[in-house]
mmCIF file of N, CA, C and O in Angstrom:
data_model
loop_
_atom_site.group_PDB
_atom_site.id
_atom_site.type_symbol
_atom_site.label_atom_id
_atom_site.label_comp_id
_atom_site.label_asym_id
_atom_site.label_seq_id
_atom_site.Cartn_x
_atom_site.Cartn_y
_atom_site.Cartn_z
ATOM 1 N N UNK A 1 0.837 -0.866 -0.117
ATOM 2 C CA UNK A 1 0.186 0.038 -0.001
ATOM 3 C C UNK A 1 0.607 1.134 -0.091
ATOM 4 O O UNK A 1 0.609 2.113 -0.769
ATOM 5 N N UNK A 2 1.976 1.165 0.867
ATOM 6 C CA UNK A 2 3.098 2.302 0.570
ATOM 7 C C UNK A 2 3.756 2.769 -0.788
ATOM 8 O O UNK A 2 3.813 3.842 -0.599
ATOM 9 N N UNK A 3 4.082 1.398 -1.083
ATOM 10 C CA UNK A 3 4.863 1.995 -2.493
ATOM 11 C C UNK A 3 3.922 2.300 -3.837
ATOM 12 O O UNK A 3 4.071 3.042 -4.188
ATOM 13 N N UNK A 4 2.596 2.163 -3.608
ATOM 14 C CA UNK A 4 1.575 2.343 -4.408
ATOM 15 C C UNK A 4 2.006 4.338 -4.078
ATOM 16 O O UNK A 4 0.931 4.750 -5.156
ATOM 17 N N UNK A 5 1.675 4.167 -2.735
ATOM 18 C CA UNK A 5 1.368 6.227 -1.969
ATOM 19 C C UNK A 5 2.803 6.579 -2.670
ATOM 20 O O UNK A 5 3.340 8.161 -3.606
ATOM 21 N N UNK A 6 4.028 5.936 -3.092
ATOM 22 C CA UNK A 6 4.826 6.535 -2.944
ATOM 23 C C UNK A 6 5.499 6.782 -4.637
ATOM 24 O O UNK A 6 6.260 7.113 -4.898
ATOM 25 N N UNK A 7 4.564 5.723 -5.086
ATOM 26 C CA UNK A 7 4.821 6.217 -6.642
ATOM 27 C C UNK A 7 3.737 6.928 -7.781
ATOM 28 O O UNK A 7 4.653 7.261 -8.136
ATOM 29 N N UNK A 8 2.498 7.132 -6.541
ATOM 30 C CA UNK A 8 1.643 7.835 -7.446
ATOM 31 C C UNK A 8 2.458 9.854 -6.525
ATOM 32 O O UNK A 8 1.807 10.851 -7.102
ATOM 33 N N UNK A 9 2.923 9.861 -5.505
ATOM 34 C CA UNK A 9 3.564 11.146 -5.298
ATOM 35 C C UNK A 9 4.943 11.507 -5.666
ATOM 36 O O UNK A 9 5.840 10.350 -5.489
ATOM 37 N N UNK A 10 5.316 12.463 -6.015
ATOM 38 C CA UNK A 10 6.512 12.434 -5.857
ATOM 39 C C UNK A 10 7.511 12.204 -4.782
ATOM 40 O O UNK A 10 7.684 12.246 -3.984
ATOM 41 N N UNK A 11 9.487 12.411 -4.847
ATOM 42 C CA UNK A 11 9.458 11.803 -3.820
ATOM 43 C C UNK A 11 9.779 12.460 -2.543
ATOM 44 O O UNK A 11 9.536 12.662 -1.404
ATOM 45 N N UNK A 12 9.735 14.102 -3.136
ATOM 46 C CA UNK A 12 9.554 15.181 -2.106
ATOM 47 C C UNK A 12 8.268 15.148 -1.308
ATOM 48 O O UNK A 12 8.398 15.790 0.097
ATOM 49 N N UNK A 13 7.336 14.476 -1.994
ATOM 50 C CA UNK A 13 6.376 15.034 -1.196
ATOM 51 C C UNK A 13 5.653 13.346 -0.735
ATOM 52 O O UNK A 13 5.086 13.670 0.997
ATOM 53 N N UNK A 14 6.648 12.206 -0.530
ATOM 54 C CA UNK A 14 5.858 11.423 0.347
ATOM 55 C C UNK A 14 6.115 11.881 1.692
ATOM 56 O O UNK A 14 5.482 11.004 2.761
ATOM 57 N N UNK A 15 8.075 12.156 1.658
ATOM 58 C CA UNK A 15 8.171 12.579 3.064
ATOM 59 C C UNK A 15 7.624 13.577 3.905
ATOM 60 O O UNK A 15 6.803 13.220 5.509
ATOM 61 N N UNK A 16 7.066 14.231 3.332
ATOM 62 C CA UNK A 16 6.142 15.828 3.504
ATOM 63 C C UNK A 16 4.630 14.886 3.932
ATOM 64 O O UNK A 16 4.480 15.388 5.283
ATOM 65 N N UNK A 17 3.921 13.956 3.042
ATOM 66 C CA UNK A 17 2.306 13.354 3.929
ATOM 67 C C UNK A 17 2.998 12.439 4.576
ATOM 68 O O UNK A 17 1.920 12.757 5.743
ATOM 69 N N UNK A 18 3.935 12.127 5.030
ATOM 70 C CA UNK A 18 4.273 10.451 6.167
ATOM 71 C C UNK A 18 4.297 11.619 7.558
ATOM 72 O O UNK A 18 3.974 11.176 7.929
ATOM 73 N N UNK A 19 4.845 12.482 7.437
ATOM 74 C CA UNK A 19 5.754 13.573 8.534
ATOM 75 C C UNK A 19 3.979 13.966 9.652
ATOM 76 O O UNK A 19 3.164 14.370 10.203
ATOM 77 N N UNK A 20 3.486 15.046 8.163
ATOM 78 C CA UNK A 20 1.573 15.333 8.034
ATOM 79 C C UNK A 20 0.969 14.365 8.613
ATOM 80 O O UNK A 20 -0.389 14.140 9.755
ATOM 81 N N UNK A 21 1.263 12.621 8.068
ATOM 82 C CA UNK A 21 -0.001 11.566 9.224
ATOM 83 C C UNK A 21 0.544 11.623 10.120
ATOM 84 O O UNK A 21 -0.534 10.912 11.276
ATOM 85 N N UNK A 22 1.587 11.942 10.552
ATOM 86 C CA UNK A 22 2.344 11.815 11.852
ATOM 87 C C UNK A 22 1.674 12.620 13.032
ATOM 88 O O UNK A 22 1.177 12.069 14.457
ATOM 89 N N UNK A 23 1.345 13.823 12.058
ATOM 90 C CA UNK A 23 1.365 14.754 13.229
ATOM 91 C C UNK A 23 0.220 14.810 13.727
ATOM 92 O O UNK A 23 -0.766 15.167 14.454
ATOM 93 N N UNK A 24 -1.090 14.566 12.921
ATOM 94 C CA UNK A 24 -2.703 14.441 12.552
ATOM 95 C C UNK A 24 -2.896 13.249 13.283
ATOM 96 O O UNK A 24 -3.416 13.293 14.613
ATOM 97 N N UNK A 25 -2.154 12.348 13.842
ATOM 98 C CA UNK A 25 -1.348 10.817 14.828
ATOM 99 C C UNK A 25 -2.042 11.994 16.394
ATOM 100 O O UNK A 25 -2.687 11.206 17.054
ATOM 101 N N UNK A 26 -0.728 12.286 16.091
ATOM 102 C CA UNK A 26 -0.943 12.634 17.576
ATOM 103 C C UNK A 26 -1.590 13.691 17.919
ATOM 104 O O UNK A 26 -2.282 13.154 19.061
ATOM 105 N N UNK A 27 -2.234 14.403 17.134
ATOM 106 C CA UNK A 27 -3.481 15.302 17.447
ATOM 107 C C UNK A 27 -4.717 14.591 17.977
ATOM 108 O O UNK A 27 -5.097 15.514 18.905
ATOM 109 N N UNK A 28 -4.881 13.802 16.890
ATOM 110 C CA UNK A 28 -5.764 12.739 17.204
ATOM 111 C C UNK A 28 -5.643 12.119 18.264
ATOM 112 O O UNK A 28 -6.973 12.337 19.313
ATOM 113 N N UNK A 29 -4.755 11.365 19.000
ATOM 114 C CA UNK A 29 -4.264 11.443 19.991
ATOM 115 C C UNK A 29 -4.546 12.137 21.537
ATOM 116 O O UNK A 29 -4.938 12.195 22.091
ATOM 117 N N UNK A 30 -3.844 12.877 20.971
ATOM 118 C CA UNK A 30 -4.201 14.360 21.932
ATOM 119 C C UNK A 30 -5.567 14.755 22.513
ATOM 120 O O UNK A 30 -6.168 14.113 23.609
ATOM 121 N N UNK A 31 -6.615 14.997 21.134
ATOM 122 C CA UNK A 31 -8.091 15.689 21.587
ATOM 123 C C UNK A 31 -8.504 14.431 22.974
ATOM 124 O O UNK A 31 -9.403 14.309 23.233
ATOM 125 N N UNK A 32 -8.243 12.808 22.175
ATOM 126 C CA UNK A 32 -9.399 12.148 22.776
ATOM 127 C C UNK A 32 -9.121 10.915 23.723
ATOM 128 O O UNK A 32 -10.020 10.081 24.295
ATOM 129 N N UNK A 33 -7.364 11.519 23.807
ATOM 130 C CA UNK A 33 -7.102 10.642 25.023
ATOM 131 C C UNK A 33 -6.405 11.475 26.477
ATOM 132 O O UNK A 33 -6.699 11.069 27.199
ATOM 133 N N UNK A 34 -5.382 12.736 25.380
ATOM 134 C CA UNK A 34 -4.258 13.144 27.393
ATOM 135 C C UNK A 34 -5.801 13.902 27.771
ATOM 136 O O UNK A 34 -5.620 13.548 28.276
ATOM 137 N N UNK A 35 -6.004 15.065 26.654
ATOM 138 C CA UNK A 35 -6.884 15.760 26.866
ATOM 139 C C UNK A 35 -8.484 15.697 28.284
ATOM 140 O O UNK A 35 -8.355 16.256 29.258
ATOM 141 N N UNK A 36 -9.065 14.468 27.791
ATOM 142 C CA UNK A 36 -10.030 15.056 28.747
ATOM 143 C C UNK A 36 -9.795 14.219 29.979
ATOM 144 O O UNK A 36 -9.806 14.434 31.268
ATOM 145 N N UNK A 37 -8.377 12.454 29.647
ATOM 146 C CA UNK A 37 -7.570 12.768 31.238
ATOM 147 C C UNK A 37 -7.449 13.595 31.919
ATOM 148 O O UNK A 37 -7.121 13.984 33.364
ATOM 149 N N UNK A 38 -6.514 14.542 31.301
ATOM 150 C CA UNK A 38 -6.386 15.918 32.363
ATOM 151 C C UNK A 38 -7.105 16.845 32.935
ATOM 152 O O UNK A 38 -6.558 16.767 33.822
ATOM 153 N N UNK A 39 -8.384 16.483 32.133
ATOM 154 C CA UNK A 39 -9.242 17.443 32.469
ATOM 155 C C UNK A 39 -10.189 16.683 33.637
ATOM 156 O O UNK A 39 -10.067 17.596 34.551
ATOM 157 N N UNK A 40 -10.067 15.324 33.930
ATOM 158 C CA UNK A 40 -10.548 14.853 34.632
ATOM 159 C C UNK A 40 -9.816 14.686 36.141
ATOM 160 O O UNK A 40 -10.069 15.122 36.989
ATOM 161 N N UNK A 41 -8.280 14.761 35.546
ATOM 162 C CA UNK A 41 -7.861 14.740 37.287
ATOM 163 C C UNK A 41 -7.587 15.990 37.605
ATOM 164 O O UNK A 41 -7.650 16.111 38.530
ATOM 165 N N UNK A 42 -7.749 16.878 36.916
ATOM 166 C CA UNK A 42 -7.935 18.319 37.031
ATOM 167 C C UNK A 42 -9.496 18.944 38.088
ATOM 168 O O UNK A 42 -8.796 19.064 39.073
ATOM 169 N N UNK A 43 -10.013 18.521 37.576
ATOM 170 C CA UNK A 43 -11.231 17.740 38.150
ATOM 171 C C UNK A 43 -11.403 17.386 39.095
ATOM 172 O O UNK A 43 -12.043 18.173 40.270
ATOM 173 N N UNK A 44 -10.694 16.471 39.467
ATOM 174 C CA UNK A 44 -11.042 15.411 40.615
ATOM 175 C C UNK A 44 -9.579 16.012 41.538
ATOM 176 O O UNK A 44 -9.842 15.730 42.902
ATOM 177 N N UNK A 45 -8.716 16.902 41.547
ATOM 178 C CA UNK A 45 -7.785 16.993 42.124
ATOM 179 C C UNK A 45 -8.695 18.934 42.739
ATOM 180 O O UNK A 45 -8.674 18.759 44.422
ATOM 181 N N UNK A 46 -9.706 19.631 42.183
ATOM 182 C CA UNK A 46 -10.611 20.529 42.856
ATOM 183 C C UNK A 46 -11.450 20.100 43.778
ATOM 184 O O UNK A 46 -10.884 20.582 45.042
ATOM 185 N N UNK A 47 -11.877 18.837 43.298
ATOM 186 C CA UNK A 47 -13.114 18.202 44.232
ATOM 187 C C UNK A 47 -11.896 17.822 45.908
ATOM 188 O O UNK A 47 -12.918 18.066 47.117
ATOM 189 N N UNK A 48 -10.659 17.077 45.541
ATOM 190 C CA UNK A 48 -10.438 16.798 46.511
ATOM 191 C C UNK A 48 -9.690 18.529 47.784
ATOM 192 O O UNK A 48 -9.790 18.163 48.902
ATOM 193 N N UNK A 49 -9.560 19.343 47.151
ATOM 194 C CA UNK A 49 -9.115 20.085 47.648
ATOM 195 C C UNK A 49 -9.830 21.345 48.634
ATOM 196 O O UNK A 49 -9.469 22.290 48.949
ATOM 197 N N UNK A 50 -11.624 21.133 47.507
ATOM 198 C CA UNK A 50 -12.564 21.841 48.039
ATOM 199 C C UNK A 50 -13.027 20.731 49.257
ATOM 200 O O UNK A 50 -14.449 21.930 49.684
ATOM 201 N N UNK A 51 -12.446 19.760 49.848
ATOM 202 C CA UNK A 51 -13.346 19.089 50.646
ATOM 203 C C UNK A 51 -13.742 19.731 51.865
ATOM 204 O O UNK A 51 -12.624 20.885 52.025
ATOM 205 N N UNK A 52 -14.427 19.534 52.960
ATOM 206 C CA UNK A 52 -14.486 20.386 54.341
ATOM 207 C C UNK A 52 -15.603 19.507 55.044
ATOM 208 O O UNK A 52 -16.042 18.297 54.549
ATOM 209 N N UNK A 53 -15.301 20.099 55.737
ATOM 210 C CA UNK A 53 -16.243 18.847 57.405
ATOM 211 C C UNK A 53 -17.915 18.251 56.887
ATOM 212 O O UNK A 53 -18.210 20.039 56.819
ATOM 213 N N UNK A 54 -17.769 17.442 57.243
ATOM 214 C CA UNK A 54 -19.081 17.395 56.444
ATOM 215 C C UNK A 54 -19.925 16.622 55.808
ATOM 216 O O UNK A 54 -20.739 16.389 55.507
ATOM 217 N N UNK A 55 -19.206 16.838 54.578
ATOM 218 C CA UNK A 55 -19.259 16.065 52.780
ATOM 219 C C UNK A 55 -19.062 14.506 52.873
ATOM 220 O O UNK A 55 -18.129 14.079 53.669
ATOM 221 N N UNK A 56 -19.789 14.148 52.156
ATOM 222 C CA UNK A 56 -19.730 12.967 51.916
ATOM 223 C C UNK A 56 -19.033 12.587 50.896
ATOM 224 O O UNK A 56 -18.915 13.259 50.155
ATOM 225 N N UNK A 57 -18.476 10.828 51.023
ATOM 226 C CA UNK A 57 -17.262 10.859 50.361
ATOM 227 C C UNK A 57 -17.846 9.722 49.714
ATOM 228 O O UNK A 57 -18.279 8.670 50.618
ATOM 229 N N UNK A 58 -17.017 9.179 48.561
ATOM 230 C CA UNK A 58 -16.629 7.230 48.440
ATOM 231 C C UNK A 58 -15.215 7.616 47.871
ATOM 232 O O UNK A 58 -14.342 8.286 47.710
ATOM 233 N N UNK A 59 -15.029 6.762 49.188
ATOM 234 C CA UNK A 59 -13.008 6.317 48.966
ATOM 235 C C UNK A 59 -12.369 5.441 47.693
ATOM 236 O O UNK A 59 -13.809 4.801 47.046
ATOM 237 N N UNK A 60 -11.981 5.336 47.244
ATOM 238 C CA UNK A 60 -11.472 4.154 46.045
ATOM 239 C C UNK A 60 -11.785 2.358 46.305
ATOM 240 O O UNK A 60 -11.687 2.130 45.769
ATOM 241 N N UNK A 61 -11.880 2.380 47.509
ATOM 242 C CA UNK A 61 -12.063 1.566 47.984
ATOM 243 C C UNK A 61 -13.680 1.125 48.272
ATOM 244 O O UNK A 61 -14.237 -0.387 48.547
ATOM 245 N N UNK A 62 -14.110 1.744 47.837
ATOM 246 C CA UNK A 62 -15.964 1.576 48.127
ATOM 247 C C UNK A 62 -16.764 1.853 48.678
ATOM 248 O O UNK A 62 -18.096 1.697 49.526
ATOM 249 N N UNK A 63 -15.895 2.554 49.811
ATOM 250 C CA UNK A 63 -17.089 2.808 51.360
ATOM 251 C C UNK A 63 -17.224 4.571 51.583
ATOM 252 O O UNK A 63 -16.183 5.345 50.856
ATOM 253 N N UNK A 64 -18.305 4.278 51.697
ATOM 254 C CA UNK A 64 -19.566 5.418 51.958
ATOM 255 C C UNK A 64 -19.007 6.342 53.691
ATOM 256 O O UNK A 64 -18.649 5.279 54.149
ATOM 257 N N UNK A 65 -19.066 7.784 53.518
ATOM 258 C CA UNK A 65 -18.682 7.746 54.630
ATOM 259 C C UNK A 65 -18.845 9.993 54.792
ATOM 260 O O UNK A 65 -18.501 10.365 53.374
ATOM 261 N N UNK A 66 -18.229 10.566 55.800
ATOM 262 C CA UNK A 66 -18.060 11.417 56.197
ATOM 263 C C UNK A 66 -16.726 11.861 56.853
ATOM 264 O O UNK A 66 -16.353 11.073 57.301
ATOM 265 N N UNK A 67 -16.469 13.211 55.820
ATOM 266 C CA UNK A 67 -15.610 14.263 56.234
ATOM 267 C C UNK A 67 -15.548 14.454 57.977
ATOM 268 O O UNK A 67 -16.194 15.050 57.951
ATOM 269 N N UNK A 68 -15.396 13.640 58.918
ATOM 270 C CA UNK A 68 -14.712 14.505 60.079
ATOM 271 C C UNK A 68 -13.508 15.479 60.335
ATOM 272 O O UNK A 68 -13.668 16.921 60.957
ATOM 273 N N UNK A 69 -11.997 15.349 59.999
ATOM 274 C CA UNK A 69 -11.160 16.442 60.078
ATOM 275 C C UNK A 69 -10.146 16.189 58.563
ATOM 276 O O UNK A 69 -10.761 14.810 58.055
ATOM 277 N N UNK A 70 -10.152 16.943 58.521
ATOM 278 C CA UNK A 70 -9.010 17.391 57.208
ATOM 279 C C UNK A 70 -7.748 18.110 57.655
ATOM 280 O O UNK A 70 -7.591 18.545 58.242
ATOM 281 N N UNK A 71 -6.804 17.008 57.486
ATOM 282 C CA UNK A 71 -5.263 17.282 57.605
ATOM 283 C C UNK A 71 -4.737 18.029 56.024
ATOM 284 O O UNK A 71 -5.270 17.655 55.319
ATOM 285 N N UNK A 72 -3.895 18.288 55.721
ATOM 286 C CA UNK A 72 -2.920 18.221 54.662
ATOM 287 C C UNK A 72 -2.921 17.385 53.429
ATOM 288 O O UNK A 72 -3.354 17.797 52.709
ATOM 289 N N UNK A 73 -2.381 15.991 54.220
ATOM 290 C CA UNK A 73 -2.258 14.944 53.011
ATOM 291 C C UNK A 73 -3.308 14.028 53.509
ATOM 292 O O UNK A 73 -3.985 12.277 52.872
ATOM 293 N N UNK A 74 -3.856 13.723 54.614
ATOM 294 C CA UNK A 74 -5.390 12.964 55.434
ATOM 295 C C UNK A 74 -6.137 13.503 55.622
ATOM 296 O O UNK A 74 -6.295 14.267 56.037
ATOM 297 N N UNK A 75 -7.320 12.253 55.977
ATOM 298 C CA UNK A 75 -8.480 13.077 56.686
ATOM 299 C C UNK A 75 -9.202 11.763 57.269
ATOM 300 O O UNK A 75 -8.759 10.449 57.361
ATOM 301 N N UNK A 76 -9.630 12.332 58.186
ATOM 302 C CA UNK A 76 -10.093 10.950 58.993
ATOM 303 C C UNK A 76 -11.696 11.136 58.530
ATOM 304 O O UNK A 76 -12.803 12.935 58.197
ATOM 305 N N UNK A 77 -12.463 10.403 58.078
ATOM 306 C CA UNK A 77 -13.482 10.211 58.102
ATOM 307 C C UNK A 77 -14.544 8.751 58.357
ATOM 308 O O UNK A 77 -13.976 8.235 59.210
ATOM 309 N N UNK A 78 -15.545 9.339 59.267
ATOM 310 C CA UNK A 78 -16.177 8.339 59.558
ATOM 311 C C UNK A 78 -17.349 7.659 58.803
ATOM 312 O O UNK A 78 -18.284 8.176 57.199
ATOM 313 N N UNK A 79 -17.281 6.401 59.217
ATOM 314 C CA UNK A 79 -17.380 5.420 58.006
ATOM 315 C C UNK A 79 -19.519 4.914 59.121
ATOM 316 O O UNK A 79 -19.962 4.884 58.088
ATOM 317 N N UNK A 80 -19.271 4.947 60.181
ATOM 318 C CA UNK A 80 -20.282 4.583 61.253
ATOM 319 C C UNK A 80 -21.031 5.296 62.064
ATOM 320 O O UNK A 80 -19.545 6.150 62.411
ATOM 321 N N UNK A 81 -21.477 5.626 63.295
ATOM 322 C CA UNK A 81 -21.139 6.111 64.342
ATOM 323 C C UNK A 81 -19.692 5.182 64.985
ATOM 324 O O UNK A 81 -20.237 4.503 65.551
ATOM 325 N N UNK A 82 -18.980 6.242 65.447
ATOM 326 C CA UNK A 82 -18.178 6.275 66.557
ATOM 327 C C UNK A 82 -17.290 5.239 66.080
ATOM 328 O O UNK A 82 -16.401 4.126 66.130
ATOM 329 N N UNK A 83 -17.050 5.176 64.575
ATOM 330 C CA UNK A 83 -16.622 4.284 63.689
ATOM 331 C C UNK A 83 -15.567 5.581 62.526
ATOM 332 O O UNK A 83 -15.947 5.832 61.184
ATOM 333 N N UNK A 84 -14.054 5.773 62.938
ATOM 334 C CA UNK A 84 -13.341 6.214 61.957
ATOM 335 C C UNK A 84 -12.038 5.983 61.415
ATOM 336 O O UNK A 84 -11.564 4.800 62.191
ATOM 337 N N UNK A 85 -11.817 5.794 60.385
ATOM 338 C CA UNK A 85 -10.638 6.025 59.284
ATOM 339 C C UNK A 85 -10.102 6.805 59.325
ATOM 340 O O UNK A 85 -10.013 7.745 58.432
ATOM 341 N N UNK A 86 -8.719 6.958 59.340
ATOM 342 C CA UNK A 86 -7.886 7.384 58.718
ATOM 343 C C UNK A 86 -7.589 7.551 57.148
ATOM 344 O O UNK A 86 -6.338 6.004 56.807
ATOM 345 N N UNK A 87 -7.596 7.614 56.262
ATOM 346 C CA UNK A 87 -7.301 7.553 54.211
ATOM 347 C C UNK A 87 -6.710 9.217 53.892
ATOM 348 O O UNK A 87 -6.713 9.739 54.662
ATOM 349 N N UNK A 88 -5.844 7.983 53.022
ATOM 350 C CA UNK A 88 -4.776 9.626 51.744
ATOM 351 C C UNK A 88 -5.901 10.456 51.279
ATOM 352 O O UNK A 88 -7.221 9.074 50.129
ATOM 353 N N UNK A 89 -5.889 11.646 51.066
ATOM 354 C CA UNK A 89 -6.920 12.245 50.561
ATOM 355 C C UNK A 89 -7.100 12.083 48.836
ATOM 356 O O UNK A 89 -8.021 12.018 48.091
ATOM 357 N N UNK A 90 -5.851 11.141 48.507
ATOM 358 C CA UNK A 90 -6.271 10.888 47.020
ATOM 359 C C UNK A 90 -6.899 9.919 46.888
ATOM 360 O O UNK A 90 -7.278 8.903 45.339
ATOM 361 N N UNK A 91 -6.936 9.114 48.165
ATOM 362 C CA UNK A 91 -8.377 7.780 47.923
ATOM 363 C C UNK A 91 -9.784 8.185 47.700
ATOM 364 O O UNK A 91 -10.244 7.376 47.777
ATOM 365 N N UNK A 92 -9.652 9.257 48.399
ATOM 366 C CA UNK A 92 -11.319 10.245 47.743
ATOM 367 C C UNK A 92 -11.349 9.962 46.179
ATOM 368 O O UNK A 92 -10.902 11.389 45.707
ATOM 369 N N UNK A 93 -12.827 9.592 46.042
ATOM 370 C CA UNK A 93 -12.569 9.475 44.530
ATOM 371 C C UNK A 93 -14.036 10.204 43.855
ATOM 372 O O UNK A 93 -14.182 10.156 42.539
ATOM 373 N N UNK A 94 -15.193 10.191 44.705
ATOM 374 C CA UNK A 94 -16.686 10.771 44.256
ATOM 375 C C UNK A 94 -17.005 11.147 45.662
ATOM 376 O O UNK A 94 -16.947 10.912 46.676
ATOM 377 N N UNK A 95 -17.934 12.644 45.555
ATOM 378 C CA UNK A 95 -18.929 12.894 46.157
ATOM 379 C C UNK A 95 -20.031 11.808 45.619
ATOM 380 O O UNK A 95 -21.201 11.901 44.677
ATOM 381 N N UNK A 96 -20.914 11.471 46.467
ATOM 382 C CA UNK A 96 -22.251 10.722 46.236
ATOM 383 C C UNK A 96 -23.133 11.281 45.880
ATOM 384 O O UNK A 96 -24.124 10.059 45.373
ATOM 385 N N UNK A 97 -23.411 12.134 46.537
ATOM 386 C CA UNK A 97 -24.896 13.067 46.196
ATOM 387 C C UNK A 97 -24.936 13.913 44.552
ATOM 388 O O UNK A 97 -25.918 13.828 44.570
ATOM 389 N N UNK A 98 -23.808 13.042 44.146
ATOM 390 C CA UNK A 98 -23.863 13.978 42.729
ATOM 391 C C UNK A 98 -24.120 13.044 41.564
ATOM 392 O O UNK A 98 -23.791 11.898 41.957
#
């Protein structure tokens, strides 16, 4: 298939079209893979930074809890009455009310 394209185009244009196709593939990957993932990560970090006492959260392990205390890198969450856990902030993945 590539030989057919090379035969149809002059020698100088085949390398130019190859570079264009590579650039187009990188652009498509950026639009459909990297950009949405980056946006999702920023929104999740904004959610974690905005946590406050009393917020309802879900951890990466699927534990539904309420925030009791907030520290720089950890949270104290209440799972049930008088049952608290200390978890890393990065393990909080969702707000169950949304």
